[in-house]
mmCIF file of C-alpha atoms in Angstrom:
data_model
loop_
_atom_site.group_PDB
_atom_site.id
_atom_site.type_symbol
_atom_site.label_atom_id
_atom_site.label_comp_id
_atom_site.label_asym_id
_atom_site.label_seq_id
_atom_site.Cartn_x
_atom_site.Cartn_y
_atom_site.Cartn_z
ATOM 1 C CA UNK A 661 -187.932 110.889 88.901
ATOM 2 C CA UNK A 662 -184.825 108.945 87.570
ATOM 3 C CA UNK A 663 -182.685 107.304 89.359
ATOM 4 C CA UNK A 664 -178.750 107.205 88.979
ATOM 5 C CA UNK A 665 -176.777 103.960 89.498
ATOM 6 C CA UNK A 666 -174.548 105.341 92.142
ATOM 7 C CA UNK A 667 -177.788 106.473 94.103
ATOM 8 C CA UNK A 668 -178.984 102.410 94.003
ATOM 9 C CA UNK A 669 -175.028 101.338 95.060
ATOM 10 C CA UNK A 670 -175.442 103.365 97.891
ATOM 11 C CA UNK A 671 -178.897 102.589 99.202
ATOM 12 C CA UNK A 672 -177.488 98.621 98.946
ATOM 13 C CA UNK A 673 -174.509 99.300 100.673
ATOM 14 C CA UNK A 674 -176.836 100.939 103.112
ATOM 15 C CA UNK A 675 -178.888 97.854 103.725
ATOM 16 C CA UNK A 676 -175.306 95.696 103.466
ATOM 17 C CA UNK A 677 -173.523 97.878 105.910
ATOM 18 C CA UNK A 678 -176.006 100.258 108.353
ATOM 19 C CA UNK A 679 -175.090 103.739 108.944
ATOM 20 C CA UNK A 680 -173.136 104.531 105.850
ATOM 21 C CA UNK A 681 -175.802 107.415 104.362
ATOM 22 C CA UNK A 682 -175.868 109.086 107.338
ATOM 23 C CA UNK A 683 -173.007 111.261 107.066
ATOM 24 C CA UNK A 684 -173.788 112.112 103.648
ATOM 25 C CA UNK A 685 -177.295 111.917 103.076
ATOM 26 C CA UNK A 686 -179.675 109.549 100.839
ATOM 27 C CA UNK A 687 -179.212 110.733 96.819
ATOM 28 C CA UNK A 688 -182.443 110.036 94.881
ATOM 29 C CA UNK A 689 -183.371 111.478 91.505
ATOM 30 C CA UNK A 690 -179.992 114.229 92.419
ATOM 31 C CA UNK A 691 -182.312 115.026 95.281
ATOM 32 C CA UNK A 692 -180.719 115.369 98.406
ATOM 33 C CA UNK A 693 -182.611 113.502 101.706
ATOM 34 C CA UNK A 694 -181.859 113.184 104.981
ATOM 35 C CA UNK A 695 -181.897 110.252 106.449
ATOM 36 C CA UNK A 696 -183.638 108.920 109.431
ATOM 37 C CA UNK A 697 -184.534 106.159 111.506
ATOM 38 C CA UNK A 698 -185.161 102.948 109.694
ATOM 39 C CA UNK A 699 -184.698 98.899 110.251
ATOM 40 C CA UNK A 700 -181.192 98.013 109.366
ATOM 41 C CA UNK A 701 -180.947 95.806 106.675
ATOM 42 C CA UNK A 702 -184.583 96.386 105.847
ATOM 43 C CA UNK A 703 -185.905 99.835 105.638
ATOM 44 C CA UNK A 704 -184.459 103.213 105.296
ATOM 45 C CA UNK A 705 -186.365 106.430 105.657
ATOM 46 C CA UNK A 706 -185.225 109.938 104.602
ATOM 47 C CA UNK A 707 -186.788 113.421 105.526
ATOM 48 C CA UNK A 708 -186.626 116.471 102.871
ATOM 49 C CA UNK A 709 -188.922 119.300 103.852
ATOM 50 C CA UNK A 710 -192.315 118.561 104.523
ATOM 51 C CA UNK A 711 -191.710 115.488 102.617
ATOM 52 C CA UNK A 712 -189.695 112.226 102.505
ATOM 53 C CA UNK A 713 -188.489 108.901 101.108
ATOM 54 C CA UNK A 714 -189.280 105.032 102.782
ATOM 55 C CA UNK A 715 -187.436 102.189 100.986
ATOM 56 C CA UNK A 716 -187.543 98.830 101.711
ATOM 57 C CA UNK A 717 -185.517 95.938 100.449
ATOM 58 C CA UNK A 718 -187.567 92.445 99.593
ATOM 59 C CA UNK A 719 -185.558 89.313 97.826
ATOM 60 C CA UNK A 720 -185.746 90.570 94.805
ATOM 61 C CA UNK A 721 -186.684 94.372 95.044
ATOM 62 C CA UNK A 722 -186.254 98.009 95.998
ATOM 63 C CA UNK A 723 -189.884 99.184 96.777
ATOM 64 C CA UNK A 724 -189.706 103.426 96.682
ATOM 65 C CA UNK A 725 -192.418 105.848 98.527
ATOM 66 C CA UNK A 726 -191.580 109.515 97.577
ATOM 67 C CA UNK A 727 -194.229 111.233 99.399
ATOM 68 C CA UNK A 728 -194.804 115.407 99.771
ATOM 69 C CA UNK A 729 -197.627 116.695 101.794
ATOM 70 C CA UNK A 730 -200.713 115.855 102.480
ATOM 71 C CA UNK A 731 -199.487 112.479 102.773
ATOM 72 C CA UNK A 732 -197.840 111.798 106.521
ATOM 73 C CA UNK A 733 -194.152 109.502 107.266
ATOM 74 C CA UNK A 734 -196.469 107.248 108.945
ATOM 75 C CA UNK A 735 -198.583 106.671 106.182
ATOM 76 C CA UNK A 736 -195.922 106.246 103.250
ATOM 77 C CA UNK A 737 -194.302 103.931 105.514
ATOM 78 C CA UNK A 738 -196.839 102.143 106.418
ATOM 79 C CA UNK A 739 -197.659 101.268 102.829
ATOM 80 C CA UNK A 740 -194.372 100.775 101.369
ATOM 81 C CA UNK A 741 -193.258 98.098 104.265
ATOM 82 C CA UNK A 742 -196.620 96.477 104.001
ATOM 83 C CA UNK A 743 -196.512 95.875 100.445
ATOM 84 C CA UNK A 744 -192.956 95.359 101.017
ATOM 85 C CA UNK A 745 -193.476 92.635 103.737
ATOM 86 C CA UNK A 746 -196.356 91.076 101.832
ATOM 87 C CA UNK A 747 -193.469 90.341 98.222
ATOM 88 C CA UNK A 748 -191.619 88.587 101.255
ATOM 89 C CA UNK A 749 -193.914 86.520 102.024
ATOM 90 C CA UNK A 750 -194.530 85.477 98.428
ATOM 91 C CA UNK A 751 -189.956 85.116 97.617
ATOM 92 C CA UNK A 752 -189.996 88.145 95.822
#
């Protein structure tokens, strides 16, 4: 999956400004998502079908889960924050 530039402005304007994909929906790869609950400033989470998106914003990075079934929210989140949290720890 590629991502576009205006996809990324978005997703930091997100974590800058809460509530702003809402209305339009979270644009990854020209796939549309829609988004859900998420930690403002910290994680957003979007819902397409049976699958769904988690991203999470460290110092230095945008950490991505695309996940489709079998794999559950819970456990895409659960990884991407982790290892999100964890490149916080270290100032990345």
């Amino acid at each position: 999956m590629q991502f576009k530039q205006p996809e990324i402005e978005s997703i930091m304007k997100e974590f800058d400004e809460p509530n702003t994909l809402a209305p339009t929906g979270l644009f990854l790869g020209g796939e549309k998502y829609m988004v859900i609950q998420g930690e403002p400033g910290a994680v957003i989470r979007g819902k397409k079908g049976p699958g769904g998106v988690c991203v999470k914003k460290t110092n230095q990075a945008l950490i991505f889960g695309i996940y489709d079934e079998p794999v559950t929210p819970g456990q895409c989140n659960m990884i991407v924050e982790r290892l999100g949290d964890y490149l916080v720890e270290q100032g990345i």
